[in-house]
Amino acid sequence: VGGCQRINSNDTLANIDGLSALTSIGACLQIENSDELANIDGLSALTSIGGLVSIRENGALINMDGLSALTSVGEFLFIFNNDALTNIDGLSALASLGGGLTVSSNDMLVDLDGLLGLTSVSGNLRIDFNSALISLDGLLGLTSVSGNLRIDFNSALISLEGLSGLTSVDSLTVSRNFELTSLDGLSALTSVDSLTLSRNFELTSLDGLSALTSISGDLEIEGHPELVNIDGLASVTEVGGSLSIHDDASLSSLGGLSGLIAVGGPISIYNNLRLCQNFVDDFLEQVGKDGERFDNNDGYCPPVCGDGIVETGESCDDANTTDGDCCSSSCEIEPTGTVCGPAADICDIEEVCDGISPACPDDERLPDTDTDGTCDAYDVCPDDANPSQADTDEDGRGDACDPCTGGIDASKPLLRGTNFTAATGNDKLKYKAKLVFDGTVSISPQAQGFRLLVEDANDDILIDLEIPAGLYDPITRSGWIPATNGKKFQYITKTPVDGLLPKVILKWNPRRPNEVLVNVNGKSGNFADPNVALPLKATISLDPTDAMTSLCAEAEFPGPKPLPHCRISGNGVALICR
């Protein structure tokens, strides 16, 4: 037949055996509205049809075995509203369709096994209103649909596994398949133009779409009372058109959209009774858009750790999810002793959580008395600012507080305190030593003054005798008296100096211009301390006005014998260092 073969509205036609020699039809084949036609075995020699095929509203037709030789259909294939049709096994030789395929409203059809040879559909594929259809396994050979795929109102359909080979389709609609619980058969599908999932009442997840990465058009998910999450869309990064999620009564999370970075059209998320509105707001912020409609999402909003609001189930919330700041990443107060402020340097004190407060204690540092940036515990001059911590003579005392920065060791020093436990104001002091410098020295205590500093093993000052400069004044009866030959300098006074009545004698011999003899005596003092920490150290400065003077000498008594040492007499009355 070069044109169309139409067998329509023959109310008493029982068979078409008279067409048994027909092998091809150039245009269309229509078998419609023949209520008594039980089979089409008369077409058993037919191998090709150039146009569309329509087999519809044949109330007695129970199979399509008569098309068992058919290998190709040039355009659309319609199998529609055949009330007694139980299978389409007769199409098993059909390998290609030039147009679309519709299998619709065949109430007794339970499977599509007759289409196992079909690999592609060039147009739309529509499978709907087949109330007994439970499986799509007959489409296992299908890899592509060039048009739209619609699976709708198949009330007994429980699985889409028959579509497991399908990798591409334009738009996809899966709607009103009331027994369908999953979309697992769509696991090879990577992209669609648009996706509509509607009123599949037993559908619990979208995990079958886990390979889907792109939706170039619209996405709609609506009317699924058992759908609890949409995690199956986690790989989707872009929706080119609108996005609508509504009337999904069990949906409690939008986590499946966490990878979505762009939505091209309006967004509507509403009437999802278990969905927290905060999740909707977070999603809108995520994609940087306002919602067209986003109301009636009335679900419980769990505490959001890190939002700065302490909610039920949280013991703290410090607006972050960082551990180690006394409020943990799960918004729990961290236990006592948790380090929340590591020591930044040797002078910084490590801060730890107290197990009660969600806040780390304020930063604390070790004391820095002179505020020079180095704490007292490590400061070479804790009471005198010395930012550089310079210590020229490397004696552990910085230049800013060292009375002797470049001096010598005193020779044969003697330090003695007597009346050590006597009544207040009755202590006596004696110090003498020879100072032998490397080169010639010239002294002038009447211009520079004199200092004797005595410290104990804890660097506590026992005596700090600072004799001022100035010639003897007969009125004050205090001052320096230089000998006429310049060999001797003597300081006398009737007024206490630094808690003592001192007498200081310095001898210098021009014949030995590098030597100075020092002799210091003091009385009426108050320096006795039974708890003094031995040994002692005595420092002499012949020029206290110069912080970096080399006209100075140190005497240390580290002990034990025979080294220079200090001792307190057995009766505790005298302190002797020699």
Short mmCIF file of C-alpha atoms in Angstrom, two decimals, residues 5 14 21 46 81 100 120 313 405 464 499 522 533-534 540 544 573:
data_model
loop_
_atom_site.label_atom_id
_atom_site.label_comp_id
_atom_site.label_asym_id
_atom_site.label_seq_id
_atom_site.Cartn_x
_atom_site.Cartn_y
_atom_site.Cartn_z
CA GLN A 5 -4.23 1.78 5.37
CA ALA A 14 -13.63 -9.84 13.81
CA ALA A 21 -0.01 -10.68 1.86
CA LEU A 46 4.01 -6.47 7.32
CA ASN A 81 -7.47 3.03 24.78
CA GLY A 100 7.19 9.55 19.03
CA SER A 120 15.69 5.37 20.50
CA GLY A 313 19.37 22.18 72.47
CA THR A 405 78.45 47.84 82.20
CA ASP A 464 72.27 51.30 97.75
CA GLY A 499 70.00 55.20 105.57
CA GLY A 522 78.98 53.44 107.56
CA ALA A 533 69.65 35.32 100.63
CA LEU A 534 73.36 34.55 100.34
CA ILE A 540 81.32 50.05 92.98
CA PRO A 544 77.37 57.01 88.62
CA VAL A 573 75.50 39.42 114.79
#
